[in-house]
């Protein structure tokens, strides 16, 4: 399924934890996700900024700390 990412690929791309990606999937916060037994498939064109609005990721927090 070339148009989809796994949870691991998504966590690395978005800079959030695997657990947080799974929570977003379970809460149905993304359109077009597919749940196959124990695997979540997330469409590659899904944007993390649209889903995680108002949430500061670890990567953003680390970048902010480097500025000060």
mmCIF file of C-alpha atoms in Angstrom, residues 18-47:
data_model
loop_
_atom_site.group_PDB
_atom_site.id
_atom_site.type_symbol
_atom_site.label_atom_id
_atom_site.label_comp_id
_atom_site.label_asym_id
_atom_site.label_seq_id
_atom_site.Cartn_x
_atom_site.Cartn_y
_atom_site.Cartn_z
ATOM 1 C CA UNK A 18 4.364 6.134 18.636
ATOM 2 C CA UNK A 19 1.818 6.071 21.452
ATOM 3 C CA UNK A 20 0.517 9.521 20.508
ATOM 4 C CA UNK A 21 0.093 8.445 16.868
ATOM 5 C CA UNK A 22 -1.870 5.381 18.017
ATOM 6 C CA UNK A 23 -4.058 7.571 20.255
ATOM 7 C CA UNK A 24 -4.808 9.880 17.334
ATOM 8 C CA UNK A 25 -5.753 6.863 15.210
ATOM 9 C CA UNK A 26 -7.955 5.365 17.897
ATOM 10 C CA UNK A 27 -9.696 8.714 18.497
ATOM 11 C CA UNK A 28 -10.361 8.894 14.730
ATOM 12 C CA UNK A 29 -8.611 12.280 14.459
ATOM 13 C CA UNK A 30 -7.333 11.537 10.941
ATOM 14 C CA UNK A 31 -9.265 10.989 7.742
ATOM 15 C CA UNK A 32 -8.666 7.905 5.651
ATOM 16 C CA UNK A 33 -6.919 5.749 8.259
ATOM 17 C CA UNK A 34 -7.207 1.986 7.971
ATOM 18 C CA UNK A 35 -7.070 -0.403 10.932
ATOM 19 C CA UNK A 36 -6.017 -3.939 10.074
ATOM 20 C CA UNK A 37 -6.046 -6.199 13.137
ATOM 21 C CA UNK A 38 -2.953 -4.747 14.894
ATOM 22 C CA UNK A 39 -1.728 -2.316 12.240
ATOM 23 C CA UNK A 40 -2.784 1.276 11.597
ATOM 24 C CA UNK A 41 -2.218 2.670 8.110
ATOM 25 C CA UNK A 42 -2.150 6.473 7.788
ATOM 26 C CA UNK A 43 -2.464 8.215 4.402
ATOM 27 C CA UNK A 44 0.810 9.867 3.349
ATOM 28 C CA UNK A 45 -0.938 13.132 2.483
ATOM 29 C CA UNK A 46 -2.237 13.639 6.051
ATOM 30 C CA UNK A 47 -0.751 16.770 7.615
#
